[in-house]
Amino acid sequence: MSLFVLCDTHLSLSLNKPMDIFGSRWQNFEEKLRRRWNERVTDADTVVIGGDISWAMSLNEAKEDFSFINSLPGKKIFVRGNHDFWWDSLKKMKHFLDSNSFDTISFLQNDAQEVGGIAICGTRGWFADSKSAPPGTDYEKLSLREAQRLEMSIQSAEKTMPGAEINVFLHLPPIFGDCICEPICSVLSRYEVKRCFYGHIHGLYEIPQITCYNGVSYILTSADYLDFTPYRVD
């Protein structure tokens, strides 16, 4: 039983949203993703998909994308990304899974799940600085809200799975270059988290995968950065 992570699948099987405009790595990426997933992941494994899962604007529009992911080996845990506009209340999303027999998928939202002694915690996160955040958004308010959601997730892990190693899975990088989302990083340091996996970053294939800051290793796991190969969490 192994744990993997992969962010930014950016599926659009029911939409006309070509991804190869973002570079050659995205050409026929769905088939590449399927092949490399099948090469590494078994039904006994779990894969955290760290956001930007589907371009769909609603759950019904995302049905084909969910079906594609559900058909792949292993269990999948979804973390919300900044482009996952289909994301709805947990009750509605669970009903959607049940209605379509998507039985290998679950959601991470203000809680935690355990896989092989690892506590999987996380949330969407927020941008590393206000300049990169969407125009018109309240940077301080949203970064604090995501930090609170992350803390709820970690506290859930500490309560329900004491002794498990806490690993955090975000979509947005809390640290990138000289920019730092202090509310998120503060939570990670306070709870002595050692590893934080994130995505969102595309096209920068020469940058280091791991950045260390205040005792935390921040690990980039965007699908195109990994050439669509799920990253094993040892």
mmCIF file of C-alpha atoms in Angstrom:
data_model
loop_
_atom_site.group_PDB
_atom_site.id
_atom_site.type_symbol
_atom_site.label_atom_id
_atom_site.label_comp_id
_atom_site.label_asym_id
_atom_site.label_seq_id
_atom_site.Cartn_x
_atom_site.Cartn_y
_atom_site.Cartn_z
ATOM 1 C CA MET A 1 0.000 0.000 0.000
ATOM 2 C CA SER A 2 1.617 3.236 -1.191
ATOM 3 C CA LEU A 3 0.691 6.909 -1.176
ATOM 4 C CA PHE A 4 1.126 9.133 -4.232
ATOM 5 C CA VAL A 5 0.376 12.748 -5.107
ATOM 6 C CA LEU A 6 -0.273 14.518 -8.397
ATOM 7 C CA CYS A 7 -1.692 18.012 -8.885
ATOM 8 C CA ASP A 8 -3.255 19.844 -11.814
ATOM 9 C CA THR A 9 -4.785 17.159 -13.993
ATOM 10 C CA HIS A 10 -6.797 19.931 -15.732
ATOM 11 C CA LEU A 11 -9.183 17.493 -17.379
ATOM 12 C CA SER A 12 -11.819 18.760 -19.810
ATOM 13 C CA LEU A 13 -13.231 15.624 -21.428
ATOM 14 C CA SER A 14 -16.650 17.206 -21.955
ATOM 15 C CA LEU A 15 -15.314 20.665 -22.826
ATOM 16 C CA ASN A 16 -13.220 22.171 -25.576
ATOM 17 C CA LYS A 17 -10.305 23.290 -23.416
ATOM 18 C CA PRO A 18 -7.053 22.234 -25.122
ATOM 19 C CA MET A 19 -4.056 22.281 -22.805
ATOM 20 C CA ASP A 20 -1.310 21.935 -25.429
ATOM 21 C CA ILE A 21 -1.366 25.720 -25.854
ATOM 22 C CA PHE A 22 0.660 25.662 -22.617
ATOM 23 C CA GLY A 23 3.470 23.579 -24.109
ATOM 24 C CA SER A 24 4.372 20.295 -25.740
ATOM 25 C CA ARG A 25 4.186 18.325 -22.484
ATOM 26 C CA TRP A 26 0.418 18.768 -22.603
ATOM 27 C CA GLN A 27 -0.007 17.082 -25.995
ATOM 28 C CA ASN A 28 -2.198 13.978 -25.547
ATOM 29 C CA PHE A 29 -1.663 14.363 -21.810
ATOM 30 C CA GLU A 30 -4.774 12.365 -20.871
ATOM 31 C CA GLU A 31 -3.360 9.225 -22.470
ATOM 32 C CA LYS A 32 0.065 9.907 -20.974
ATOM 33 C CA LEU A 33 -1.534 10.350 -17.565
ATOM 34 C CA ARG A 34 -3.492 7.113 -17.878
ATOM 35 C CA ARG A 35 -0.447 5.117 -18.992
ATOM 36 C CA ARG A 36 1.945 6.411 -16.333
ATOM 37 C CA TRP A 37 -0.655 6.154 -13.592
ATOM 38 C CA ASN A 38 -1.301 2.505 -14.514
ATOM 39 C CA GLU A 39 2.436 1.810 -14.514
ATOM 40 C CA ARG A 40 2.872 3.002 -10.922
ATOM 41 C CA VAL A 41 -0.396 2.839 -9.015
ATOM 42 C CA THR A 42 -2.261 -0.295 -7.928
ATOM 43 C CA ASP A 43 -5.735 -0.737 -6.466
ATOM 44 C CA ALA A 44 -4.166 -0.982 -3.015
ATOM 45 C CA ASP A 45 -2.664 2.515 -3.304
ATOM 46 C CA THR A 46 -3.990 6.029 -2.699
ATOM 47 C CA VAL A 47 -3.376 9.145 -4.791
ATOM 48 C CA VAL A 48 -3.948 12.683 -3.537
ATOM 49 C CA ILE A 49 -4.956 14.900 -6.461
ATOM 50 C CA GLY A 50 -3.987 18.371 -5.353
ATOM 51 C CA GLY A 51 -6.401 20.654 -7.102
ATOM 52 C CA ASP A 52 -7.236 21.987 -10.565
ATOM 53 C CA ILE A 53 -8.704 18.596 -11.284
ATOM 54 C CA SER A 54 -11.287 19.589 -13.909
ATOM 55 C CA TRP A 55 -12.069 22.704 -15.944
ATOM 56 C CA ALA A 56 -15.805 22.035 -15.483
ATOM 57 C CA MET A 57 -17.983 24.771 -14.017
ATOM 58 C CA SER A 58 -20.449 22.379 -12.339
ATOM 59 C CA LEU A 59 -20.492 18.842 -10.974
ATOM 60 C CA ASN A 60 -22.624 17.579 -13.856
ATOM 61 C CA GLU A 61 -20.196 19.098 -16.341
ATOM 62 C CA ALA A 62 -17.347 17.333 -14.520
ATOM 63 C CA LYS A 63 -18.952 13.892 -14.794
ATOM 64 C CA GLU A 64 -16.710 12.611 -17.616
ATOM 65 C CA ASP A 65 -13.592 13.852 -15.844
ATOM 66 C CA PHE A 66 -14.629 12.150 -12.610
ATOM 67 C CA SER A 67 -15.389 8.967 -14.548
ATOM 68 C CA PHE A 68 -11.891 9.023 -16.072
ATOM 69 C CA ILE A 69 -10.257 9.405 -12.658
ATOM 70 C CA ASN A 70 -12.550 6.885 -10.995
ATOM 71 C CA SER A 71 -11.538 4.274 -13.587
ATOM 72 C CA LEU A 72 -7.843 4.562 -12.700
ATOM 73 C CA PRO A 73 -6.317 2.203 -10.112
ATOM 74 C CA GLY A 74 -6.325 3.124 -6.441
ATOM 75 C CA LYS A 75 -8.279 5.412 -4.171
ATOM 76 C CA LYS A 76 -8.222 9.139 -4.885
ATOM 77 C CA ILE A 77 -8.458 12.042 -2.460
ATOM 78 C CA PHE A 78 -9.401 15.383 -4.016
ATOM 79 C CA VAL A 79 -8.074 18.705 -2.736
ATOM 80 C CA ARG A 80 -9.642 21.868 -4.133
ATOM 81 C CA GLY A 81 -7.732 24.028 -6.627
ATOM 82 C CA ASN A 82 -8.275 27.647 -7.615
ATOM 83 C CA HIS A 83 -9.837 26.550 -10.938
ATOM 84 C CA ASP A 84 -12.137 23.879 -9.491
ATOM 85 C CA PHE A 85 -15.301 25.941 -9.912
ATOM 86 C CA TRP A 86 -17.392 22.747 -9.816
ATOM 87 C CA TRP A 87 -16.507 22.333 -6.117
ATOM 88 C CA ASP A 88 -19.707 22.518 -4.059
ATOM 89 C CA SER A 89 -20.879 21.717 -0.553
ATOM 90 C CA LEU A 90 -19.550 18.445 0.811
ATOM 91 C CA LYS A 91 -23.084 17.061 0.992
ATOM 92 C CA LYS A 92 -23.746 17.775 -2.698
ATOM 93 C CA MET A 93 -20.378 16.408 -3.781
ATOM 94 C CA LYS A 94 -20.852 13.160 -1.836
ATOM 95 C CA HIS A 95 -24.324 12.792 -3.332
ATOM 96 C CA PHE A 96 -22.814 13.278 -6.792
ATOM 97 C CA LEU A 97 -20.286 10.504 -6.115
ATOM 98 C CA ASP A 98 -22.969 8.136 -4.827
ATOM 99 C CA SER A 99 -25.347 8.890 -7.706
ATOM 100 C CA ASN A 100 -22.704 8.043 -10.278
ATOM 101 C CA SER A 101 -21.045 5.139 -8.434
ATOM 102 C CA PHE A 102 -17.723 6.971 -8.278
ATOM 103 C CA ASP A 103 -16.560 4.746 -5.456
ATOM 104 C CA THR A 104 -12.804 5.412 -5.525
ATOM 105 C CA ILE A 105 -13.025 9.182 -4.906
ATOM 106 C CA SER A 106 -13.291 11.209 -1.687
ATOM 107 C CA PHE A 107 -12.796 14.862 -0.746
ATOM 108 C CA LEU A 108 -10.507 16.562 1.758
ATOM 109 C CA GLN A 109 -12.270 19.505 3.384
ATOM 110 C CA ASN A 110 -11.611 20.668 6.947
ATOM 111 C CA ASP A 111 -10.731 17.102 7.928
ATOM 112 C CA ALA A 112 -7.989 14.502 7.517
ATOM 113 C CA GLN A 113 -7.567 10.974 6.211
ATOM 114 C CA GLU A 114 -4.995 8.341 7.123
ATOM 115 C CA VAL A 115 -3.042 6.187 4.690
ATOM 116 C CA GLY A 116 -0.359 3.846 5.989
ATOM 117 C CA GLY A 117 0.435 5.865 9.094
ATOM 118 C CA ILE A 118 0.429 9.195 7.243
ATOM 119 C CA ALA A 119 -2.190 11.782 8.143
ATOM 120 C CA ILE A 120 -3.304 13.497 4.950
ATOM 121 C CA CYS A 121 -4.217 17.092 5.728
ATOM 122 C CA GLY A 122 -4.786 20.039 3.455
ATOM 123 C CA THR A 123 -6.838 22.729 1.790
ATOM 124 C CA ARG A 124 -6.674 24.884 -1.315
ATOM 125 C CA GLY A 125 -4.254 27.382 0.222
ATOM 126 C CA TRP A 126 -3.806 30.894 -1.090
ATOM 127 C CA PHE A 127 -1.329 32.795 -3.230
ATOM 128 C CA ALA A 128 2.175 33.468 -1.945
ATOM 129 C CA ASP A 129 1.742 37.216 -2.433
ATOM 130 C CA SER A 130 -1.060 39.694 -3.087
ATOM 131 C CA LYS A 131 0.272 40.650 -6.546
ATOM 132 C CA SER A 132 -0.346 37.152 -7.916
ATOM 133 C CA ALA A 133 -3.801 36.818 -6.320
ATOM 134 C CA PRO A 134 -6.891 37.458 -8.478
ATOM 135 C CA PRO A 135 -7.683 41.183 -8.811
ATOM 136 C CA GLY A 136 -10.263 42.484 -6.402
ATOM 137 C CA THR A 137 -9.828 39.738 -3.809
ATOM 138 C CA ASP A 138 -9.115 40.453 -0.163
ATOM 139 C CA TYR A 139 -5.678 38.860 0.146
ATOM 140 C CA GLU A 140 -5.418 39.052 3.934
ATOM 141 C CA LYS A 141 -8.936 37.716 4.520
ATOM 142 C CA LEU A 142 -8.596 34.786 2.133
ATOM 143 C CA SER A 143 -5.105 33.774 3.249
ATOM 144 C CA LEU A 144 -6.243 33.781 6.883
ATOM 145 C CA ARG A 145 -9.346 31.757 6.004
ATOM 146 C CA GLU A 146 -7.281 29.115 4.225
ATOM 147 C CA ALA A 147 -4.856 29.018 7.147
ATOM 148 C CA GLN A 148 -7.811 28.366 9.467
ATOM 149 C CA ARG A 149 -9.055 25.552 7.218
ATOM 150 C CA LEU A 150 -5.603 24.022 7.206
ATOM 151 C CA GLU A 151 -5.434 24.224 10.985
ATOM 152 C CA MET A 152 -8.839 22.511 11.253
ATOM 153 C CA SER A 153 -7.538 19.719 9.048
ATOM 154 C CA ILE A 154 -4.401 19.246 11.137
ATOM 155 C CA GLN A 155 -6.365 19.365 14.384
ATOM 156 C CA SER A 156 -8.694 16.709 13.009
ATOM 157 C CA ALA A 157 -5.680 14.497 12.336
ATOM 158 C CA GLU A 158 -4.257 15.027 15.812
ATOM 159 C CA LYS A 159 -7.608 14.137 17.368
ATOM 160 C CA THR A 160 -8.547 11.102 15.282
ATOM 161 C CA MET A 161 -5.169 9.608 14.379
ATOM 162 C CA PRO A 162 -2.663 10.399 17.145
ATOM 163 C CA GLY A 163 0.885 9.452 16.283
ATOM 164 C CA ALA A 164 0.393 9.602 12.535
ATOM 165 C CA GLU A 165 2.917 11.612 10.534
ATOM 166 C CA ILE A 166 1.186 14.782 9.329
ATOM 167 C CA ASN A 167 1.738 15.581 5.654
ATOM 168 C CA VAL A 168 0.061 18.623 4.123
ATOM 169 C CA PHE A 169 -1.325 18.793 0.581
ATOM 170 C CA LEU A 170 -2.172 22.207 -0.858
ATOM 171 C CA HIS A 171 -2.918 23.392 -4.339
ATOM 172 C CA LEU A 172 -1.299 26.828 -4.160
ATOM 173 C CA PRO A 173 2.343 27.130 -3.063
ATOM 174 C CA PRO A 174 2.616 28.990 0.247
ATOM 175 C CA ILE A 175 6.201 29.880 -0.622
ATOM 176 C CA PHE A 176 7.531 30.676 -4.068
ATOM 177 C CA GLY A 177 10.740 32.538 -4.759
ATOM 178 C CA ASP A 178 10.913 35.462 -2.345
ATOM 179 C CA CYS A 179 7.158 35.436 -1.703
ATOM 180 C CA ILE A 180 5.714 33.811 1.412
ATOM 181 C CA CYS A 181 2.103 33.364 2.520
ATOM 182 C CA GLU A 182 2.833 33.886 6.200
ATOM 183 C CA PRO A 183 -0.517 32.659 7.624
ATOM 184 C CA ILE A 184 -0.149 29.279 5.900
ATOM 185 C CA CYS A 185 3.556 28.904 6.677
ATOM 186 C CA SER A 186 2.914 29.860 10.290
ATOM 187 C CA VAL A 187 0.433 26.994 10.698
ATOM 188 C CA LEU A 188 2.892 24.522 9.184
ATOM 189 C CA SER A 189 5.670 25.646 11.524
ATOM 190 C CA ARG A 190 3.448 25.713 14.604
ATOM 191 C CA TYR A 191 2.367 22.114 14.104
ATOM 192 C CA GLU A 192 5.891 21.034 13.130
ATOM 193 C CA VAL A 193 4.842 19.741 9.716
ATOM 194 C CA LYS A 194 7.863 18.472 7.803
ATOM 195 C CA ARG A 195 6.443 18.068 4.281
ATOM 196 C CA CYS A 196 4.035 20.166 2.251
ATOM 197 C CA PHE A 197 3.110 19.101 -1.297
ATOM 198 C CA TYR A 198 1.708 21.648 -3.735
ATOM 199 C CA GLY A 199 0.944 22.275 -7.410
ATOM 200 C CA HIS A 200 -0.304 25.239 -9.469
ATOM 201 C CA ILE A 201 3.101 26.067 -10.990
ATOM 202 C CA HIS A 202 3.368 25.269 -14.715
ATOM 203 C CA GLY A 203 6.056 25.513 -17.357
ATOM 204 C CA LEU A 204 8.981 26.082 -14.971
ATOM 205 C CA TYR A 205 10.639 22.718 -15.416
ATOM 206 C CA GLU A 206 14.167 23.770 -14.407
ATOM 207 C CA ILE A 207 13.351 24.985 -10.910
ATOM 208 C CA PRO A 208 14.184 22.763 -7.904
ATOM 209 C CA GLN A 209 11.375 20.463 -6.870
ATOM 210 C CA ILE A 210 12.021 20.922 -3.147
ATOM 211 C CA THR A 211 12.333 24.206 -1.268
ATOM 212 C CA CYS A 212 13.117 24.212 2.457
ATOM 213 C CA TYR A 213 11.926 26.991 4.760
ATOM 214 C CA ASN A 214 11.745 27.000 8.572
ATOM 215 C CA GLY A 215 12.109 23.235 8.756
ATOM 216 C CA VAL A 216 9.410 22.483 6.172
ATOM 217 C CA SER A 217 10.124 20.874 2.786
ATOM 218 C CA TYR A 218 7.841 22.319 0.101
ATOM 219 C CA ILE A 219 7.543 19.835 -2.764
ATOM 220 C CA LEU A 220 6.260 20.760 -6.233
ATOM 221 C CA THR A 221 4.016 18.071 -7.743
ATOM 222 C CA SER A 222 2.263 19.723 -10.695
ATOM 223 C CA ALA A 223 1.341 17.125 -13.310
ATOM 224 C CA ASP A 224 3.305 18.707 -16.150
ATOM 225 C CA TYR A 225 6.355 19.229 -13.888
ATOM 226 C CA LEU A 226 6.261 15.469 -13.149
ATOM 227 C CA ASP A 227 5.476 14.693 -16.800
ATOM 228 C CA PHE A 228 2.160 13.213 -15.588
ATOM 229 C CA THR A 229 3.746 10.554 -13.382
ATOM 230 C CA PRO A 230 2.263 10.270 -9.839
ATOM 231 C CA TYR A 231 4.880 11.123 -7.208
ATOM 232 C CA ARG A 232 5.361 8.537 -4.476
ATOM 233 C CA VAL A 233 5.275 9.816 -0.905
ATOM 234 C CA ASP A 234 7.772 7.655 0.974
#
